Short mmCIF file of C-alpha atoms in Angstrom, two decimals:
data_model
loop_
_atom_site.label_atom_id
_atom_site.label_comp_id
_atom_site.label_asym_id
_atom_site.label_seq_id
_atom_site.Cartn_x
_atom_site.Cartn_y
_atom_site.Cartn_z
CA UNK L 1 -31.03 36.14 0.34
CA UNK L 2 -32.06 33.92 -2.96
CA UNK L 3 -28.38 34.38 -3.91
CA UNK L 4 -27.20 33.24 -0.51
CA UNK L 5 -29.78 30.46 -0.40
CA UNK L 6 -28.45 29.07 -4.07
CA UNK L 7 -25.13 28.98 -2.76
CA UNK L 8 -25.74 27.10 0.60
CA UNK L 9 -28.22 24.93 -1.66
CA UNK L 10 -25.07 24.03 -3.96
CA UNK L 11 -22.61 23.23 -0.62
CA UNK L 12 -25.33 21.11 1.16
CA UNK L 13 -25.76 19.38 -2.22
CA UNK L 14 -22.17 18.46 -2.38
CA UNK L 15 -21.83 17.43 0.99
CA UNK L 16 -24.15 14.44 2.29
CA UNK L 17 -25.71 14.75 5.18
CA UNK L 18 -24.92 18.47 5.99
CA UNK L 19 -27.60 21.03 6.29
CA UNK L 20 -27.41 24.75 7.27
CA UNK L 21 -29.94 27.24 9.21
CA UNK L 22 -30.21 30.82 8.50
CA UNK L 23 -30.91 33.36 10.90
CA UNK L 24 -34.54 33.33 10.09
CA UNK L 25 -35.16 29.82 10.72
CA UNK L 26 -35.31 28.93 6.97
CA UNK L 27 -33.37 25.37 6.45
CA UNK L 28 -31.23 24.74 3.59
CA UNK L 29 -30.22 20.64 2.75
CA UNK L 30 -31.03 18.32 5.22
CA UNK L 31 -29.29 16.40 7.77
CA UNK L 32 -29.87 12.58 9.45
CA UNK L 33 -31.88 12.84 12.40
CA UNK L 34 -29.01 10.61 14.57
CA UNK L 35 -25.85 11.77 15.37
CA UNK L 36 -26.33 15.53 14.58
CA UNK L 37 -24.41 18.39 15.40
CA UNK L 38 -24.98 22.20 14.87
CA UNK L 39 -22.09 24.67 15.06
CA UNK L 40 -23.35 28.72 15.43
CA UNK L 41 -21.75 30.36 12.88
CA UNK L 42 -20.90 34.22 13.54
CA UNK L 43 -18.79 36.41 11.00
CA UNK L 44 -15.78 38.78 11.99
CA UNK L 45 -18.24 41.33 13.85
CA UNK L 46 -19.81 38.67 16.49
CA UNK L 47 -23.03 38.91 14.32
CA UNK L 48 -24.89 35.56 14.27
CA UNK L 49 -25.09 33.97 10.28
CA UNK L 50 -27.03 30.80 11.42
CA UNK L 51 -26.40 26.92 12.22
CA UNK L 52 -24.30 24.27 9.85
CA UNK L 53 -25.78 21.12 10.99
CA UNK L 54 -23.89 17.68 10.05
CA UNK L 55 -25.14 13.67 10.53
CA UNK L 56 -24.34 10.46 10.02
CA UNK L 57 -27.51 8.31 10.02
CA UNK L 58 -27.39 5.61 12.23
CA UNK L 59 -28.26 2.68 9.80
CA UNK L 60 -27.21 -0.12 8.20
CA UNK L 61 -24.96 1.45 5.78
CA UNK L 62 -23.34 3.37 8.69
CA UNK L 63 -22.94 -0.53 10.36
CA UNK L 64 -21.76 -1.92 7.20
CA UNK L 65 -18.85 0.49 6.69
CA UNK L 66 -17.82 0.25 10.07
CA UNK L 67 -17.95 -4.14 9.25
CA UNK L 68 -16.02 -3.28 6.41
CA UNK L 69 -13.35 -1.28 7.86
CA UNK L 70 -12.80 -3.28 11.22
CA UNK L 71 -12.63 -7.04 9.96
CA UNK L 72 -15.52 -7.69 12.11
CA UNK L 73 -15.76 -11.42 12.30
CA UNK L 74 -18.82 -12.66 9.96
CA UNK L 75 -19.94 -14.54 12.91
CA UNK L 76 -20.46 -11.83 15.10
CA UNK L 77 -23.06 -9.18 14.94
CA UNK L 78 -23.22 -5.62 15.22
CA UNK L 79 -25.99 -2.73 16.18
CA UNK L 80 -27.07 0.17 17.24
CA UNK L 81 -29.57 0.79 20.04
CA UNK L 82 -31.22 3.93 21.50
CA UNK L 83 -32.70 3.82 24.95
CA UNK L 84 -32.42 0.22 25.11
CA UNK L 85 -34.33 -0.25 21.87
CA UNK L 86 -32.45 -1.21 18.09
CA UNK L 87 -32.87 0.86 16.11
CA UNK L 88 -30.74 -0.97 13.22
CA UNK L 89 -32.10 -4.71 12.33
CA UNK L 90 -31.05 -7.12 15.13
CA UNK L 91 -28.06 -9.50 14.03
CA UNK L 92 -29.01 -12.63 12.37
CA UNK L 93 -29.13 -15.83 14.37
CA UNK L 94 -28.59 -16.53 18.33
CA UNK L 95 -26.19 -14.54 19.86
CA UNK L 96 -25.22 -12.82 23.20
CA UNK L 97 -24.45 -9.08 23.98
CA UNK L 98 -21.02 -8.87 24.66
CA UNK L 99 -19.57 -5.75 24.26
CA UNK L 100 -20.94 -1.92 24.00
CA UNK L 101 -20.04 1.63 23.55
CA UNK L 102 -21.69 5.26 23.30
CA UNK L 103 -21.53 6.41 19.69
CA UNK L 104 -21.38 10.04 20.14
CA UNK L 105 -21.33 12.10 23.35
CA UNK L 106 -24.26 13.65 24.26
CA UNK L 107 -26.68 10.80 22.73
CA UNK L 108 -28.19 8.05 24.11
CA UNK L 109 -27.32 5.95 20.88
CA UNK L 110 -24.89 3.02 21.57
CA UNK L 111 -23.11 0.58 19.18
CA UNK L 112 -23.57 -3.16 20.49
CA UNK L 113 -21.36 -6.16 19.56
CA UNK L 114 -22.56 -9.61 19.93
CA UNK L 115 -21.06 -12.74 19.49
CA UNK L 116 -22.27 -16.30 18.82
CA UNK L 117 -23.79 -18.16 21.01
CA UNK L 118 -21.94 -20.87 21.66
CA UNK L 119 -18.78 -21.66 24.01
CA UNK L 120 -15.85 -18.81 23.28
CA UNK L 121 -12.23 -19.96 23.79
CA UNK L 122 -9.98 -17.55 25.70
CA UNK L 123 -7.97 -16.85 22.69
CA UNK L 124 -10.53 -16.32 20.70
CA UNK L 125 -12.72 -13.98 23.26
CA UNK L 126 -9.47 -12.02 23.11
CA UNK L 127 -9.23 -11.87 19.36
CA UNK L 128 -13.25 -10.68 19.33
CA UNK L 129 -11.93 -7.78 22.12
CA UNK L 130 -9.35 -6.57 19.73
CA UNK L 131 -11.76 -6.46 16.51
CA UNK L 132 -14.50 -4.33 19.08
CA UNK L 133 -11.02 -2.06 19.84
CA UNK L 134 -10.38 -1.94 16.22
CA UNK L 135 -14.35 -0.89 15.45
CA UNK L 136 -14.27 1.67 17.55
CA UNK L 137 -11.40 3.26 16.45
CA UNK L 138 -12.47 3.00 12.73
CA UNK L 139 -15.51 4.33 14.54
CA UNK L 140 -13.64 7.42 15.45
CA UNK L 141 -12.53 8.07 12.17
CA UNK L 142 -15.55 8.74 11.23
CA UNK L 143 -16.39 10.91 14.09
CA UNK L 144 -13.24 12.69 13.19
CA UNK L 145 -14.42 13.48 9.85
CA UNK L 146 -18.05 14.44 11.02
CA UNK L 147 -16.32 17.14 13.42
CA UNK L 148 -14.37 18.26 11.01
CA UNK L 149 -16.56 18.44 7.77
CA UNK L 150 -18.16 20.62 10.99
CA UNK L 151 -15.66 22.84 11.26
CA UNK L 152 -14.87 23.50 7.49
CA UNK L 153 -18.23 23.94 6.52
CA UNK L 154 -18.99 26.34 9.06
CA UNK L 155 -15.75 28.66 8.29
CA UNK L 156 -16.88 28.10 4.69
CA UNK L 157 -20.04 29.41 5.44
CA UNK L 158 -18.61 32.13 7.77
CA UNK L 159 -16.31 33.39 5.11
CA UNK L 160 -18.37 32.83 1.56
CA UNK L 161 -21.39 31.32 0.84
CA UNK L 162 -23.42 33.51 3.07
CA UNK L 163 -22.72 36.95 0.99
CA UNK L 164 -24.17 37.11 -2.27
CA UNK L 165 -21.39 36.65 -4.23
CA UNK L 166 -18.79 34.04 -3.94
CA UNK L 167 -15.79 34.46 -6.04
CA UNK L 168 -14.30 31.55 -8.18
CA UNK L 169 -11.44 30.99 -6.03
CA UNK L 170 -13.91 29.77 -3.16
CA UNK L 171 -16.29 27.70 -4.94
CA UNK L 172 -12.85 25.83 -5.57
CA UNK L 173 -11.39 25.51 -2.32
CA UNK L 174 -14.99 24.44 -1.07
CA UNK L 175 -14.70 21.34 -3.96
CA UNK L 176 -11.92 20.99 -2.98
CA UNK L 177 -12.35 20.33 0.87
CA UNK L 178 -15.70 18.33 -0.18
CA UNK L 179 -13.99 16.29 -2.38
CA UNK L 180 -10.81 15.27 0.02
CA UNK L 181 -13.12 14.16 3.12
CA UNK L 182 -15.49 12.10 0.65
CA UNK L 183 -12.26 10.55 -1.07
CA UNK L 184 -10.26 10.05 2.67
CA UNK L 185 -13.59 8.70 4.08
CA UNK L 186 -14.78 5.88 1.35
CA UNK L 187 -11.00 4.63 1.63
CA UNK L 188 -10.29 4.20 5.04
CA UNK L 189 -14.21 2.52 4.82
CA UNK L 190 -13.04 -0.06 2.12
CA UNK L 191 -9.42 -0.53 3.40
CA UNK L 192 -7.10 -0.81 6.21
CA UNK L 193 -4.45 -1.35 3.94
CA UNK L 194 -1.69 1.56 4.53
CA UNK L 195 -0.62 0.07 0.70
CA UNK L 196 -3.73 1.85 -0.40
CA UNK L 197 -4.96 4.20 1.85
CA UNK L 198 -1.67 6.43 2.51
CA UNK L 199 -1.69 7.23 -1.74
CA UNK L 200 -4.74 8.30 -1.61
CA UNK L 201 -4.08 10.77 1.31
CA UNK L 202 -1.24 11.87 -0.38
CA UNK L 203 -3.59 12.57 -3.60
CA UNK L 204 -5.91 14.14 -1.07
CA UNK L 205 -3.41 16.61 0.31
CA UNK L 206 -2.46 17.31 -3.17
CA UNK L 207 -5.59 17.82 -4.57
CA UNK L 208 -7.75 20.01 -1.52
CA UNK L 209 -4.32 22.17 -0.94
CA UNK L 210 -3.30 23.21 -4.17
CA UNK L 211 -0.21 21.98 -4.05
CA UNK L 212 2.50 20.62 -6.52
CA UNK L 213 3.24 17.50 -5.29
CA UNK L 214 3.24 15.42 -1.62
CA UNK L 215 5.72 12.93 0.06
CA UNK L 216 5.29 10.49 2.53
CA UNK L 217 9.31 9.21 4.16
CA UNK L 218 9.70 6.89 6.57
CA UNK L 219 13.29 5.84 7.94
CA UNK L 220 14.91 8.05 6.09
CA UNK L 221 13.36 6.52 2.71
CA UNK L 222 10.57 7.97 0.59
CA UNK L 223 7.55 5.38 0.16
CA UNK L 224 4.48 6.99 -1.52
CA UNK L 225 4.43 10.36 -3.87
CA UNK L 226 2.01 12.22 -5.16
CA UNK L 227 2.58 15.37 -8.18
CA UNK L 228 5.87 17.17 -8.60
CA UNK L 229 7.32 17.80 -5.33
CA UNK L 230 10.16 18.89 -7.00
CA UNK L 231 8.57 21.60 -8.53
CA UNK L 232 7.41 22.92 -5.29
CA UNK L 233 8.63 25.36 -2.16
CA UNK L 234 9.52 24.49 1.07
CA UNK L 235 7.25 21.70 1.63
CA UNK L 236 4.57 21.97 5.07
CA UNK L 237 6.16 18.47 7.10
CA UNK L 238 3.60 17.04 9.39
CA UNK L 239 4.78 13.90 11.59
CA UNK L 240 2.36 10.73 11.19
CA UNK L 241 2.14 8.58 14.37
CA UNK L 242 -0.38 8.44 17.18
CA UNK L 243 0.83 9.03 20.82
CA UNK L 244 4.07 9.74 21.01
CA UNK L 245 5.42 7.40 18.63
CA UNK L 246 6.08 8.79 15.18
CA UNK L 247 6.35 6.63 11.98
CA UNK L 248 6.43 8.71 8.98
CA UNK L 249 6.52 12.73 7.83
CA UNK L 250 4.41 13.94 5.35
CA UNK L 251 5.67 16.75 3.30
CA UNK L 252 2.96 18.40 0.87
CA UNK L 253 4.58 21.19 -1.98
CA UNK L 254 3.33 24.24 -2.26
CA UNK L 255 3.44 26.08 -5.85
CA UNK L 256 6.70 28.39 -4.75
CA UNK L 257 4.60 31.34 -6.29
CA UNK L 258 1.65 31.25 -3.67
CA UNK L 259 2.06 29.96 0.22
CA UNK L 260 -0.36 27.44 1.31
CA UNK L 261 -3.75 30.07 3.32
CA UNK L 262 -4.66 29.24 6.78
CA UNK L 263 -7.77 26.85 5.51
CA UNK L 264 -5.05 25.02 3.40
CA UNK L 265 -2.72 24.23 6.37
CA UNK L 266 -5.72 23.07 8.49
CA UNK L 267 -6.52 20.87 6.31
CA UNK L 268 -3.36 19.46 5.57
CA UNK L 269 -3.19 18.98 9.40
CA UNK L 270 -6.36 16.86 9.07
CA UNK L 271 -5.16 14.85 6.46
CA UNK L 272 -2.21 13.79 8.48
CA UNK L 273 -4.26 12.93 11.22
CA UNK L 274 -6.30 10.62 8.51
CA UNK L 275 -3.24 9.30 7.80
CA UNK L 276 -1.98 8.60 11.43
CA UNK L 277 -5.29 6.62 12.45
CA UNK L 278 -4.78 4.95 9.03
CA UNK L 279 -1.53 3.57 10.00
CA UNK L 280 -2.55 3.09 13.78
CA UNK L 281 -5.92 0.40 12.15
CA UNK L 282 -3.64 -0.63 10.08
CA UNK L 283 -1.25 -1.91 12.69
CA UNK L 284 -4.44 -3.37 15.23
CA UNK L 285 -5.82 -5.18 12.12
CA UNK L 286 -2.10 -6.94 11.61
CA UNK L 287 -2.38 -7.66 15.15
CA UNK L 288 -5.91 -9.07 15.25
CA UNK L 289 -5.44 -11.05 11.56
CA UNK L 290 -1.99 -12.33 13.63
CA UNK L 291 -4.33 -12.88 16.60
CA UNK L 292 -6.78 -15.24 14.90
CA UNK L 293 -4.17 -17.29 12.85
CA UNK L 294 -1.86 -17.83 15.87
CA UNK L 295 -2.07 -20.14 18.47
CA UNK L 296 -1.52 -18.10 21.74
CA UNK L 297 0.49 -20.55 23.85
CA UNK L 298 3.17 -21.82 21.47
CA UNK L 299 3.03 -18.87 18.73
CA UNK L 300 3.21 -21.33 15.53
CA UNK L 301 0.00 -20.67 13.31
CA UNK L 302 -3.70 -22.35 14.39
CA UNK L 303 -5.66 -24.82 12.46
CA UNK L 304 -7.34 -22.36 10.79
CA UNK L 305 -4.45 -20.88 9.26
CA UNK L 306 -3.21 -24.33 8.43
CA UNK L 307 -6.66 -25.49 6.64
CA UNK L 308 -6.58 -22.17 4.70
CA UNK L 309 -2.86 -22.83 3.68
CA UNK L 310 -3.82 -26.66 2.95
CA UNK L 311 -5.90 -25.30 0.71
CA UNK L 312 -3.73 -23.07 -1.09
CA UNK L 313 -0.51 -25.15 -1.06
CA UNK L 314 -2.69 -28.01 -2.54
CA UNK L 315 -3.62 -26.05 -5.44
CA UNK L 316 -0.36 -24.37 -6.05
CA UNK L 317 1.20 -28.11 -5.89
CA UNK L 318 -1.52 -28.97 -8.60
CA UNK L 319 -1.18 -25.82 -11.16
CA UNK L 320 2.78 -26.34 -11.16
CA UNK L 321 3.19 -29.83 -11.06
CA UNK L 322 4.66 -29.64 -7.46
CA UNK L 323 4.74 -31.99 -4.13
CA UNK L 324 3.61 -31.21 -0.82
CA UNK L 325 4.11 -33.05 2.21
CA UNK L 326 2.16 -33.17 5.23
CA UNK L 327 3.32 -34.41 8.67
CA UNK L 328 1.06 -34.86 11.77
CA UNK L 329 2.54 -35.38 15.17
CA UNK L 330 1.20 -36.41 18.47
CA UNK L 331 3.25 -36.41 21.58
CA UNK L 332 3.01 -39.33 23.68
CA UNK L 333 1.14 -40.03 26.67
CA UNK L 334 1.15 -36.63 27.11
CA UNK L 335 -1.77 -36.65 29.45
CA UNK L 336 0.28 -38.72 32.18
CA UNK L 337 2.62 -35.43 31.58
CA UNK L 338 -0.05 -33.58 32.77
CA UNK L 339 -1.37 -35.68 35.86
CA UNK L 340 2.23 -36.00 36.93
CA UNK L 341 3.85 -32.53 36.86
CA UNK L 342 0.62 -30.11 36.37
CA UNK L 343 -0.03 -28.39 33.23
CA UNK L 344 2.46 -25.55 34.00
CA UNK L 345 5.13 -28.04 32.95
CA UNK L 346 3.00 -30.21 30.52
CA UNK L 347 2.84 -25.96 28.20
CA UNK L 348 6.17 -25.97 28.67
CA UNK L 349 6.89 -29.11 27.04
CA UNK L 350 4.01 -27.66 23.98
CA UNK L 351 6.79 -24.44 23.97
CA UNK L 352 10.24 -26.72 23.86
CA UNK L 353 8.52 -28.68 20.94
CA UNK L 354 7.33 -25.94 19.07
CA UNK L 355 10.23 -24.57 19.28
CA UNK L 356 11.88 -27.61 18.00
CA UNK L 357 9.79 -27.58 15.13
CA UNK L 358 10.06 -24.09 14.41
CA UNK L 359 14.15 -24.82 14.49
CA UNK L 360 14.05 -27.54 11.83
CA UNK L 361 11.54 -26.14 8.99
CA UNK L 362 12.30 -23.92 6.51
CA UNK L 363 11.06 -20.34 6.09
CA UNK L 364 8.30 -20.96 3.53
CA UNK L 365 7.38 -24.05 5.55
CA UNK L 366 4.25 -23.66 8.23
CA UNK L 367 4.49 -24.98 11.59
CA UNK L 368 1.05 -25.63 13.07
CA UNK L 369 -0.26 -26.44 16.76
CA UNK L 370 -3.22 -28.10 15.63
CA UNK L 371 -4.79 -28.54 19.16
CA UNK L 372 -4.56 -30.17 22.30
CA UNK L 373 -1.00 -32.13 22.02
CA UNK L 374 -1.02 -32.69 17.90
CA UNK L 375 0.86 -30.59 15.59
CA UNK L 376 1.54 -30.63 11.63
CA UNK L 377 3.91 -29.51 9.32
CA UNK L 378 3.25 -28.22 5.82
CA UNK L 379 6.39 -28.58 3.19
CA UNK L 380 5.70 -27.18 -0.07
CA UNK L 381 7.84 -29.12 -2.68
CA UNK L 382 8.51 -32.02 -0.60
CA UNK L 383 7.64 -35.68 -1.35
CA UNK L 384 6.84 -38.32 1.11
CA UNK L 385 10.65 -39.23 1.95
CA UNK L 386 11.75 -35.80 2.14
CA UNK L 387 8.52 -35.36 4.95
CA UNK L 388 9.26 -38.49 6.73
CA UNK L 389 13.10 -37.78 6.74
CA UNK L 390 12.14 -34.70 8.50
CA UNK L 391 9.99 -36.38 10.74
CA UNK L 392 12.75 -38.49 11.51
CA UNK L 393 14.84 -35.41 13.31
CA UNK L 394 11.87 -33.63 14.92
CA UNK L 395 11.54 -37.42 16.72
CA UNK L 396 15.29 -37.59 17.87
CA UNK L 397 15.54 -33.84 18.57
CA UNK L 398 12.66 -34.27 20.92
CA UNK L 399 13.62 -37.59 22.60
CA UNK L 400 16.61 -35.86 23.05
CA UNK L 401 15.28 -33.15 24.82
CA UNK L 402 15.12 -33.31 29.27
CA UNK L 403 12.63 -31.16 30.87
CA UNK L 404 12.51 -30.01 34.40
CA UNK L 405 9.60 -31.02 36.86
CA UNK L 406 8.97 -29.26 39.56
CA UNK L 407 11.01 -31.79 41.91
CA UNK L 408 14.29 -30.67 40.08
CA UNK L 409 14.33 -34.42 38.36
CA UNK L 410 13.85 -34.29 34.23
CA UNK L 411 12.17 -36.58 31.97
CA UNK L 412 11.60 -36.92 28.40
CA UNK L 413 8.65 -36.67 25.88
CA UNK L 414 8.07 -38.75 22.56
CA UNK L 415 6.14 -38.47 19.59
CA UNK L 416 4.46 -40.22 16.82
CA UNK L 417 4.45 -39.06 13.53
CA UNK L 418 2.79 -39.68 10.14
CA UNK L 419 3.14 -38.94 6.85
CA UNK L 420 1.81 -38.28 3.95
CA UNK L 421 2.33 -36.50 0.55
CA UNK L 422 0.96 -35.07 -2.75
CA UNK L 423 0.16 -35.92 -5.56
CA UNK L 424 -0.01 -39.53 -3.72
CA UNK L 425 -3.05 -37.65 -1.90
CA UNK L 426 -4.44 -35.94 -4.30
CA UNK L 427 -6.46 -33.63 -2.23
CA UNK L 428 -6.13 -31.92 1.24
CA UNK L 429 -8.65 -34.16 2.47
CA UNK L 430 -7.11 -36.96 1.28
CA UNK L 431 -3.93 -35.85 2.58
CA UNK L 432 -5.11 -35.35 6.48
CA UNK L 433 -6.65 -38.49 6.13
CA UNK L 434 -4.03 -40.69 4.76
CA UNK L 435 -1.45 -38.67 7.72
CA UNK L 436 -4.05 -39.26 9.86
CA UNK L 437 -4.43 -42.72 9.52
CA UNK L 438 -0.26 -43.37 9.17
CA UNK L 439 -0.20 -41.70 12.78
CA UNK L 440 -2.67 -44.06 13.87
CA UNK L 441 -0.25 -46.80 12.96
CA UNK L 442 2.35 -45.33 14.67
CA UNK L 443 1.07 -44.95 17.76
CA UNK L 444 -0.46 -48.77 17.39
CA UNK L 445 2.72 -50.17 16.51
CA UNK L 446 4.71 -48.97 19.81
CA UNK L 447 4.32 -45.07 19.62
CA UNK L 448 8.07 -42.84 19.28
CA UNK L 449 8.19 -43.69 15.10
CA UNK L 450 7.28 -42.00 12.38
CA UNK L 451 4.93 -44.14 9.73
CA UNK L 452 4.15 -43.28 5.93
CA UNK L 453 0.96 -43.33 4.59
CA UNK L 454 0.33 -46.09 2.37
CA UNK L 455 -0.18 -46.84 -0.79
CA UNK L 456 2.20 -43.53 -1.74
#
C-alpha cells in the first residue's frame, strides 16, 4: 500500500484540487470543500479501489477567471452565494441583483450578477444579458473540465496507480493528460481569442496523444498546425461546432507505427469539444463587444465606440503628421417629427439617415449615432474642406429624401452640420468642441447648412 499511496501522492500532486480515497478510508491530496465530486472507482472484477474526488473552490480566483474569460463589464459585479449567504466578498459599490444561476447541480451554491445601480438603457440591459450568457458558458467550460479531469483520473487510477508498480509508459500518459487540461484550461481563462486558443489545442492534442502532428481546416483551407502531420497515419478527424452547425475538423496524426489507445481517442474527443466551446465564446464575445459598440436602432457604432476611436484617430493623426476631420450633425426640428407622425416614423427617419451616411463614407471612415437625433462622422486624413464638402452631400442627400407618414402624404427632414478638423484642433476635445460650437452656428443662423469651425 506505501507504493500505491506514493503513486496517488505524485497524481494528486500534479493535479490541483483532486484528491483520492482508498478503500480503507485513508485520503490521499486534498480537494476544495465547494463544488466536489467523487467518482467510485472499481477495477475489471467489480471490486471497489476507492473514491477520486475533484473541486474547484468557490473563491475569488474561481470569480476572477470566470471575469477574465467572459468580458464581464468592470461595472458590474459578480458572486457566489450559498443558502442565501456570500460566500465570496460582496461586489464593490451599490448595485442591484440582477441575474443568477446554480453553479453545479446538486449544490445549493449559486453565481450572482449584479449591475450598477443606476438607470439601465434597454440596449445596454441587453448587452449585460449577453455577457451573463457568455459567463455561464465560460462557466461550463470549466465544469466540463472538472467532469472530465473526473473521469480520467479515475480510469487512471482504475488502470495504474493503484497496483504497486506503474510502468513508464503510464506515468507518461498521466503527464500527459495533466498537462493538456491545465494548458486548455489557463487559455480559454485568459482568452476568448480563437487566434490563440485553437494553437494551443492543437499543441494540446499533440502533446497528451502522442501524436506527430495536428490540423485544424476550415472551408476547405488549413488555418492552425501543430508537429509533422505529414509524417503521420491516417489522421483521427473530429468536427468542431456546437449544435448542429459545424465550423472546422480537427485532424490529429498518429505516429503510423503505433494507433492512437482508447484513453488517447477520448481525449482527443475532449479536446475538440475544448475547441468547439472555444469557438462558440468566441463568437458570443464578437457579438457582445459588437453589442456594446453599436447603436441598436440604426446599427452605425455608439458614442462609446466613437470616443474610443477619437482617441485613437487623434493620436495616429499626431504620430504621422496626418488630418482628421470631424463632422457633427443634428437633424432639424426633429421633435415636431415626432409629435406629428409618432416615433415609429420619427426611427425611421434615424434608419433613412443612417443609411445615408453609411452610403457616402468611406470604409475606414466611422459613422456614429451619437444619441437622441445627433450623429458624427470621423474621416481619418481629411482636412476641414474635405469634411465640410462631405457635409455638403449628406445635407442635399437628405433634403432630398421624402418619407412616408402614416396618412400616405411625405415630408422632408433637414440637418445642420459642423465642422471641424485636426491639427486646427489639436486635441479630441478641442475638436468636439470647436464642431460643437460650428453646429451651434448653424442651427442659429437658419438651420439646413453646414458651418466650419473657426479659426481653422
Amino acid at each position: 500500500m506505501r507504493g500505491d499511496r506514493r503513486a496517488l501522492a505524485g497524481l494528486a500532486a500534479g493535479s490541483t484540487g483532486v484528491s483520492f480515497v482508498l478503500p480503507n478510508g485513508t485520503t490521499v491530496g486534498a480537494a476544495p470543500a465547494y463544488l466536489r465530486r467523487a467518482v467510485e472507482v472499481k477495477d475489471k472484477r467489480g471490486r471497489p479501489l476507492g473514491r477520486v474526488v475533484v473541486g474547484i473552490a468557490a473563491d475569488r480566483a474561481l470569480l476572477a477567471r470566470i471575469r477574465t474569460a467572459s468580458g464581464t463589464p468592470p461595472g458590474d459585479g459578480l458572486a457566489i452565494i450559498r443558502g442565501g449567504r456570500l460566500i465570496t466578498p460582496a461586489p464593490s459599490g451599490d448595485g442591484n441583483r440582477s441575474m443568477s444561476t446554480q453553479l453545479a447541480r446538486g449544490t445549493d451554491l449559486r453565481l450572482v450578477a449584479y449591475t450598477p445601480g443606476e438607470p439601465v438603457s434597454q440596449a445596454v440591459s441587453e448587452t449585460r444579458r449577453r455577457v451573463f450568457f457568455a459567463t455561464l458558458l465560460t462557466l461550463a467550460v470549466l465544469v466540463l473540465a472538472w467532469w472530465t479531469a473526473v473521469r480520467l483520473l479515475s480510469e487512471r487510477m482504475a488502470i495504474a496507480p493503484v497496483r504497486r508498480r506503474a510502468d513508464e509508459g503510464d506515468t507518461t500518459t498521466g503527464r500527459r493528460v495533466r498537462e493538456a487540461v491545465a494548458l486548455v484550461g489557463e487559455a480559454l481563462a485568459a482568452t476568448h481569442d480563437p487566434e490563440a486558443l485553437l494553437p494551443v489545442i492543437l499543441e494540446s492534442a499533440v502533446g497528451a496523444t502522442g501524436a506527430v502532428g495536428a490540423r485544424l481546416v476550415s472551408d476547405g483551407a488549413e488555418r492552425f498546425r501543430a508537429g509533422q502531420p505529414e509524417r503521420g497515419g491516417t489522421p483521427l478527424t473530429l468536427s468542431l461546432g456546437t449544435g448542429e452547425e459545424r465550423v472546422a475538423s480537427l485532424l490529429i496524426y498518429p505516429d503510423p507505427s503505433r494507433p492512437f489507445s482508447e484513453d488517447e481517442g477520448r481525449l482527443a474527443h475532449w479536446l475538440a469539444a475544448q475547441a468547439s466551446i472555444a469557438l462558440e465564446n468566441a463568437r458570443l464575445h464578437r457579438a457582445v463587444e459588437q453589442q456594446a459598440i453599436t447603436d441598436h436602432l440604426t446599427g452605425l457604432a455608439n458614442r462609446r465606440r466613437f470616443s474610443e476611436t477619437l482617441s485613437l484617430e487623434v493620436s495616429r493623426a499626431e504620430r504621422f503628421s496626418g488630418t482628421l476631420a470631424l463632422v457633427l450633425a443634428d437633424l432639424d426640428d426633429f421633435k415636431r417629427v415626432n409629435d406629428l407622425y409618432g416615433h415609429q416614423v420619427g426611427d425611421d427617419v434615424l434608419r433613412r439617415f443612417a443609411d445615408v451616411m453609411r452610403d457616402s463614407v468611406r470604409e475606414f471612415d466611422l459613422a456614429v449615432r451619437h444619441g437622441g437625433e445627433e450623429f458624427a462622422l470621423l474621416l481619418p486624413e481629411t482636412d476641414l474642406e474635405g469634411g465640410a464638402r462631405l457635409a455638403e452631400r449628406l445635407a442635399e442627400a437628405l433634403s432630398g429624401t421624402r418619407f412616408p407618414n402614416r396618412a400616405g402624404e411625405t415630408f422632408t427632414v433637414t440637418s445642420s452640420f459642423g465642422v471641424s478638423a485636426f491639427p486646427g484642433s489639436a486635441s479630441a476635445e478641442q475638436l468636439i468642441l470647436a464642431a460643437d460650437r460650428a453646429l451651434y452656428r448653424a442651427k442659429k443662423e437658419g438651420k439646413n447648412r453646414v458651418v466650419v469651425a473657426q479659426g481653422e
